Amino acid sequence: QTRDSLYARARGVHTSALSDGERLVIVAEDIGRHNTIDRLRGECLRREMDPEGLMLLATGRISSEMINKAVKMGCPIVASRTSPTSMSVGLAREWNITLCGYVRRTRMNVYAHPERLLDADLAINELFTSVEYPVASLSGD
């Protein structure tokens, strides 16, 4: 991402990204948090790319609907700069999704299934430290 992103210019959008653990594969911005994930899925379809196994990274609140979308896309890890809702935490635990919130350069809260994070640390760090704005948003409940 660059400083020329929509967020950097308008400050009123959310962004989501899919990562393979080493790089951001797809990034999507929109004024709606849910829409960013829908845009990611649409871009996967356009590219004929399967998102299964990719991490879903976000800057907005993690809702139960976002966990549902992550499950449908096959994303085992969901991480955000902000908080998850209580319902999303419950679903993440039930559906075996690693859920991280309040992700910062040197810390994060892990709400469900922390066992996956050793492999994911690099990509999460890249997302939340290499850009000057919150990348990717998950929509609220």
Coordinates of N, CA and C in Angstrom, one line a residue:
Q1 N 0.8 -1.2 0.0 CA 0.0 0.0 0.0 C 0.9 1.2 0.0
T2 N 0.3 2.3 -0.5 CA 1.1 3.5 -0.6 C 0.3 4.6 0.1
R3 N 0.9 5.7 0.3 CA 0.2 6.9 0.9 C -0.9 7.4 0.0
D4 N -0.9 7.0 -1.2 CA -2.0 7.5 -2.1 C -3.2 6.7 -2.1
S5 N -3.3 5.8 -1.1 CA -4.5 4.9 -1.0 C -5.7 5.8 -0.7
L6 N -6.9 5.2 -0.9 CA -8.1 5.9 -0.7 C -8.2 6.3 0.8
Y7 N -7.8 5.5 1.7 CA -7.9 5.8 3.1 C -7.0 7.0 3.4
A8 N -5.8 7.0 2.9 CA -4.9 8.1 3.2 C -5.5 9.5 2.6
R9 N -6.2 9.4 1.5 CA -6.8 10.6 1.0 C -8.1 11.0 1.6
A10 N -8.9 10.1 1.9 CA -10.3 10.4 2.4 C -10.5 10.2 3.9
R11 N -9.7 9.3 4.5 CA -9.8 9.0 5.9 C -11.2 8.4 6.3
G12 N -12.0 8.0 5.4 CA -13.4 7.5 5.7 C -13.7 6.2 5.1
V13 N -12.6 5.4 5.0 CA -12.9 4.0 4.4 C -12.2 2.9 5.2
H14 N -12.6 1.7 4.9 CA -12.1 0.6 5.6 C -11.3 -0.2 4.5
T15 N -10.4 -1.1 5.0 CA -9.6 -1.9 4.1 C -9.5 -3.3 4.6
S16 N -9.5 -4.3 3.7 CA -9.2 -5.7 4.1 C -8.2 -6.2 3.2
A17 N -7.5 -7.2 3.6 CA -6.4 -7.8 2.8 C -6.4 -9.3 3.0
L18 N -6.0 -10.0 2.0 CA -5.7 -11.5 2.1 C -4.2 -11.6 2.0
S19 N -3.6 -12.4 2.9 CA -2.2 -12.6 2.9 C -1.9 -14.1 2.9
D20 N -0.8 -14.4 2.3 CA -0.3 -15.8 2.2 C 0.7 -16.1 3.3
G21 N 0.9 -15.1 4.2 CA 1.9 -15.3 5.3 C 3.2 -14.6 5.0
E22 N 3.4 -14.2 3.7 CA 4.7 -13.5 3.4 C 4.4 -12.2 2.7
R23 N 3.2 -12.0 2.1 CA 2.9 -10.8 1.4 C 1.4 -10.6 1.4
L24 N 1.0 -9.4 1.1 CA -0.5 -9.1 0.9 C -0.8 -9.5 -0.5
V25 N -1.7 -10.5 -0.7 CA -2.0 -11.0 -2.0 C -3.1 -10.1 -2.7
I26 N -4.1 -9.7 -1.9 CA -5.1 -8.8 -2.4 C -5.5 -7.8 -1.3
V27 N -5.7 -6.5 -1.7 CA -6.1 -5.5 -0.8 C -7.4 -4.8 -1.3
A28 N -8.4 -4.6 -0.5 CA -9.6 -4.0 -0.9 C -10.0 -2.9 0.0
E29 N -10.5 -1.7 -0.5 CA -10.9 -0.6 0.3 C -12.4 -0.3 -0.1
D30 N -13.1 0.2 0.9 CA -14.5 0.5 0.7 C -15.0 1.3 1.9
I31 N -16.1 2.1 1.7 CA -16.7 2.8 2.9 C -17.4 1.8 3.9
G32 N -17.7 0.7 3.4 CA -18.4 -0.3 4.3 C -17.4 -1.4 4.6
R33 N -17.4 -1.8 5.9 CA -16.5 -2.8 6.4 C -16.8 -4.2 5.7
H34 N -18.1 -4.5 5.7 CA -18.4 -5.8 5.0 C -18.1 -5.8 3.6
N35 N -18.2 -4.7 2.9 CA -18.0 -4.6 1.5 C -16.5 -4.9 1.1
T36 N -15.6 -4.6 2.0 CA -14.2 -4.9 1.7 C -13.9 -6.4 1.6
I37 N -14.6 -7.1 2.4 CA -14.4 -8.6 2.3 C -15.1 -9.1 1.1
D38 N -16.3 -8.6 0.8 CA -17.0 -9.0 -0.5 C -16.1 -8.6 -1.7
R39 N -15.4 -7.5 -1.6 CA -14.5 -7.1 -2.7 C -13.3 -8.1 -2.8
L40 N -12.8 -8.5 -1.7 CA -11.7 -9.5 -1.7 C -12.2 -10.8 -2.4
R41 N -13.4 -11.3 -2.0 CA -13.9 -12.5 -2.6 C -14.2 -12.3 -4.0
G42 N -14.7 -11.2 -4.4 CA -14.9 -10.9 -5.8 C -13.6 -10.9 -6.6
E43 N -12.6 -10.3 -6.1 CA -11.3 -10.3 -6.8 C -10.7 -11.7 -6.9
C44 N -10.9 -12.5 -5.9 CA -10.5 -13.9 -6.0 C -11.2 -14.6 -7.1
L45 N -12.5 -14.4 -7.2 CA -13.3 -15.0 -8.3 C -12.8 -14.5 -9.7
R46 N -12.6 -13.2 -9.8 CA -12.1 -12.6 -11.0 C -10.8 -13.2 -11.4
R47 N -9.9 -13.4 -10.5 CA -8.6 -14.0 -10.8 C -8.6 -15.5 -10.8
E48 N -9.7 -16.1 -10.6 CA -9.9 -17.6 -10.5 C -8.9 -18.1 -9.5
M49 N -8.8 -17.5 -8.3 CA -7.9 -17.8 -7.2 C -8.7 -18.3 -6.0
D50 N -8.2 -19.4 -5.4 CA -8.9 -19.9 -4.2 C -8.3 -19.3 -3.0
P51 N -9.1 -18.6 -2.2 CA -8.6 -17.9 -1.0 C -8.3 -18.9 0.2
E52 N -8.6 -20.2 0.0 CA -8.5 -21.1 1.1 C -7.0 -21.1 1.7
G53 N -6.9 -21.0 3.0 CA -5.6 -21.0 3.6 C -5.0 -19.6 3.8
L54 N -5.5 -18.6 3.1 CA -5.0 -17.3 3.3 C -5.5 -16.6 4.5
M55 N -4.8 -15.7 5.1 CA -5.2 -14.9 6.3 C -6.1 -13.7 5.8
L56 N -7.1 -13.5 6.6 CA -7.9 -12.3 6.4 C -7.5 -11.2 7.4
L57 N -7.0 -10.1 6.9 CA -6.5 -9.1 7.7 C -7.4 -7.8 7.6
A58 N -7.5 -7.1 8.7 CA -8.5 -6.0 8.7 C -8.1 -4.9 9.7
T59 N -8.8 -3.8 9.5 CA -8.6 -2.7 10.4 C -9.8 -2.4 11.3
G60 N -10.9 -2.9 10.9 CA -12.2 -2.6 11.6 C -12.6 -3.7 12.5
R61 N -13.7 -3.4 13.2 CA -14.2 -4.3 14.2 C -14.6 -5.7 13.5
I62 N -14.3 -6.7 14.2 CA -14.6 -8.1 13.6 C -15.9 -8.5 14.1
S63 N -16.8 -8.7 13.2 CA -18.2 -9.1 13.5 C -18.4 -10.6 13.2
S64 N -19.5 -11.1 13.7 CA -19.8 -12.5 13.4 C -20.0 -12.8 11.9
E65 N -20.5 -11.8 11.2 CA -20.7 -11.9 9.7 C -19.3 -12.1 9.1
M66 N -18.3 -11.4 9.6 CA -17.0 -11.5 9.0 C -16.4 -12.8 9.3
I67 N -16.6 -13.4 10.5 CA -16.1 -14.7 10.7 C -16.8 -15.7 9.8
N68 N -18.1 -15.5 9.6 CA -18.8 -16.4 8.7 C -18.2 -16.3 7.2
K69 N -17.9 -15.1 6.8 CA -17.3 -14.9 5.5 C -15.9 -15.6 5.4
A70 N -15.1 -15.4 6.5 CA -13.8 -16.1 6.6 C -13.9 -17.6 6.4
V71 N -14.9 -18.2 7.1 CA -15.1 -19.6 7.1 C -15.4 -20.0 5.7
K72 N -16.3 -19.3 5.0 CA -16.8 -19.6 3.7 C -15.6 -19.5 2.7
M73 N -14.7 -18.6 2.9 CA -13.5 -18.4 2.0 C -12.4 -19.4 2.4
G74 N -12.5 -20.0 3.5 CA -11.5 -20.9 4.0 C -10.3 -20.3 4.6
C75 N -10.5 -19.1 5.2 CA -9.4 -18.3 5.8 C -9.3 -18.8 7.3
P76 N -8.2 -19.4 7.7 CA -8.1 -19.9 9.1 C -7.7 -18.9 10.1
I77 N -7.2 -17.7 9.7 CA -6.8 -16.6 10.6 C -7.5 -15.3 10.2
V78 N -8.0 -14.6 11.2 CA -8.6 -13.3 11.0 C -8.0 -12.4 12.0
A79 N -7.4 -11.3 11.6 CA -6.7 -10.3 12.5 C -7.2 -8.9 12.1
S80 N -7.3 -8.1 13.2 CA -7.7 -6.7 13.0 C -7.0 -5.8 14.0
R81 N -7.0 -4.5 13.6 CA -6.4 -3.5 14.5 C -7.4 -3.2 15.6
T82 N -8.6 -3.6 15.5 CA -9.6 -3.2 16.5 C -10.2 -4.5 17.2
S83 N -11.3 -4.4 17.8 CA -11.9 -5.4 18.6 C -12.8 -6.4 17.8
P84 N -13.0 -7.6 18.3 CA -14.0 -8.5 17.8 C -15.3 -8.3 18.7
T85 N -16.4 -8.7 18.2 CA -17.6 -8.7 19.0 C -17.6 -10.0 19.7
S86 N -18.4 -10.1 20.8 CA -18.4 -11.3 21.6 C -19.0 -12.5 20.8
M87 N -19.9 -12.2 19.9 CA -20.4 -13.3 19.0 C -19.4 -13.8 18.1
S88 N -18.5 -12.9 17.5 CA -17.5 -13.4 16.6 C -16.4 -14.2 17.4
V89 N -16.2 -13.9 18.6 CA -15.2 -14.7 19.4 C -15.8 -16.1 19.6
G90 N -17.1 -16.2 19.9 CA -17.7 -17.5 20.1 C -17.7 -18.3 18.8
L91 N -18.0 -17.7 17.7 CA -18.0 -18.4 16.4 C -16.6 -18.8 16.0
A92 N -15.6 -18.0 16.2 CA -14.2 -18.3 15.9 C -13.8 -19.5 16.7
R93 N -14.1 -19.6 18.0 CA -13.8 -20.7 18.8 C -14.5 -22.0 18.3
E94 N -15.7 -21.9 18.0 CA -16.5 -23.0 17.5 C -16.1 -23.5 16.1
W95 N -15.7 -22.6 15.2 CA -15.4 -22.9 13.8 C -13.9 -23.0 13.6
N96 N -13.1 -23.0 14.6 CA -11.6 -23.3 14.5 C -10.9 -22.2 13.7
I97 N -11.3 -20.9 14.0 CA -10.7 -19.8 13.3 C -9.8 -19.1 14.4
T98 N -8.5 -18.8 14.0 CA -7.7 -18.0 14.9 C -8.1 -16.6 14.8
L99 N -8.4 -15.9 15.9 CA -9.0 -14.6 15.9 C -8.1 -13.7 16.8
C100 N -7.6 -12.6 16.1 CA -6.7 -11.7 16.8 C -7.3 -10.3 16.7
G101 N -7.2 -9.5 17.7 CA -7.7 -8.1 17.7 C -6.6 -7.2 18.3
Y102 N -6.8 -5.9 18.2 CA -5.9 -4.9 18.7 C -4.5 -5.2 18.3
V103 N -4.3 -5.6 17.0 CA -2.9 -6.0 16.5 C -2.1 -4.7 16.3
R104 N -0.9 -4.7 17.0 CA 0.0 -3.6 16.9 C 1.4 -4.2 16.5
R105 N 2.3 -3.4 16.4 CA 3.7 -3.8 16.0 C 4.2 -4.9 16.9
T106 N 4.1 -4.7 18.2 CA 4.7 -5.7 19.1 C 3.7 -6.5 20.0
R107 N 2.4 -6.3 19.8 CA 1.5 -7.0 20.6 C 0.2 -7.2 19.9
M108 N -0.6 -8.1 20.4 CA -2.0 -8.3 19.9 C -2.7 -9.1 21.0
N109 N -4.0 -9.1 20.9 CA -4.9 -10.0 21.7 C -5.3 -11.1 20.9
V110 N -5.2 -12.3 21.4 CA -5.6 -13.5 20.7 C -6.9 -14.1 21.4
Y111 N -8.0 -14.2 20.7 CA -9.2 -14.5 21.3 C -9.6 -16.0 21.0
A112 N -9.0 -16.6 20.0 CA -9.4 -18.0 19.7 C -8.2 -18.7 18.9
H113 N -7.9 -19.9 19.2 CA -7.0 -20.7 18.5 C -5.6 -20.1 18.2
P114 N -4.8 -19.8 19.3 CA -3.5 -19.2 19.1 C -2.5 -20.1 18.5
E115 N -2.8 -21.4 18.4 CA -1.8 -22.3 17.9 C -1.3 -22.1 16.5
R116 N -2.0 -21.3 15.7 CA -1.6 -21.1 14.3 C -0.6 -19.9 14.2
L117 N -0.4 -19.1 15.2 CA 0.2 -17.8 15.0 C 1.7 -17.9 14.7
L118 N 2.4 -18.9 15.0 CA 3.8 -18.9 14.7 C 4.1 -18.7 13.3
D119 N 3.3 -19.4 12.4 CA 3.4 -19.2 11.0 C 2.9 -17.9 10.4
A120 N 2.0 -17.3 11.1 CA 1.4 -16.1 10.6 C 2.0 -14.8 11.0
D121 N 3.0 -14.8 11.9 CA 3.5 -13.6 12.5 C 4.1 -12.6 11.5
L122 N 4.8 -13.1 10.5 CA 5.4 -12.2 9.5 C 4.3 -11.4 8.7
A123 N 3.3 -12.0 8.2 CA 2.3 -11.3 7.4 C 1.5 -10.3 8.3
I124 N 1.2 -10.7 9.5 CA 0.5 -9.8 10.4 C 1.3 -8.5 10.6
N125 N 2.6 -8.7 10.9 CA 3.5 -7.6 11.1 C 3.6 -6.7 9.9
E126 N 3.7 -7.3 8.7 CA 3.8 -6.5 7.5 C 2.5 -5.7 7.3
L127 N 1.4 -6.2 7.5 CA 0.2 -5.5 7.3 C 0.1 -4.3 8.2
F128 N 0.3 -4.5 9.5 CA 0.1 -3.4 10.5 C 1.3 -2.5 10.8
T129 N 2.4 -2.8 10.1 CA 3.5 -1.9 10.3 C 4.0 -1.2 9.0
S130 N 3.7 -1.8 7.9 CA 4.3 -1.3 6.6 C 3.4 -0.2 6.0
V131 N 2.3 0.1 6.5 CA 1.4 1.1 6.0 C 1.1 2.1 7.1
E132 N 0.8 3.3 6.7 CA 0.6 4.3 7.7 C -0.9 4.5 8.1
Y133 N -1.7 3.6 7.5 CA -3.1 3.7 7.8 C -3.6 2.3 8.1
P134 N -4.8 2.2 8.8 CA -5.3 0.9 9.1 C -5.7 0.1 7.8
V135 N -5.1 -1.0 7.6 CA -5.4 -1.8 6.4 C -6.5 -2.7 6.7
A136 N -7.6 -2.7 5.9 CA -8.6 -3.7 5.9 C -9.6 -3.6 7.1
S137 N -10.8 -3.7 6.8 CA -11.8 -3.6 7.9 C -12.8 -4.7 7.8
L138 N -13.1 -5.2 8.9 CA -14.2 -6.2 9.1 C -15.4 -5.5 9.6
S139 N -16.5 -5.8 9.1 CA -17.8 -5.1 9.4 C -18.3 -5.5 10.8
G140 N -19.1 -4.6 11.4 CA -19.6 -4.8 12.7 C -20.9 -5.7 12.6
D141 N -21.3 -6.1 13.8 CA -22.6 -6.9 13.9 C -23.8 -6.0 13.7

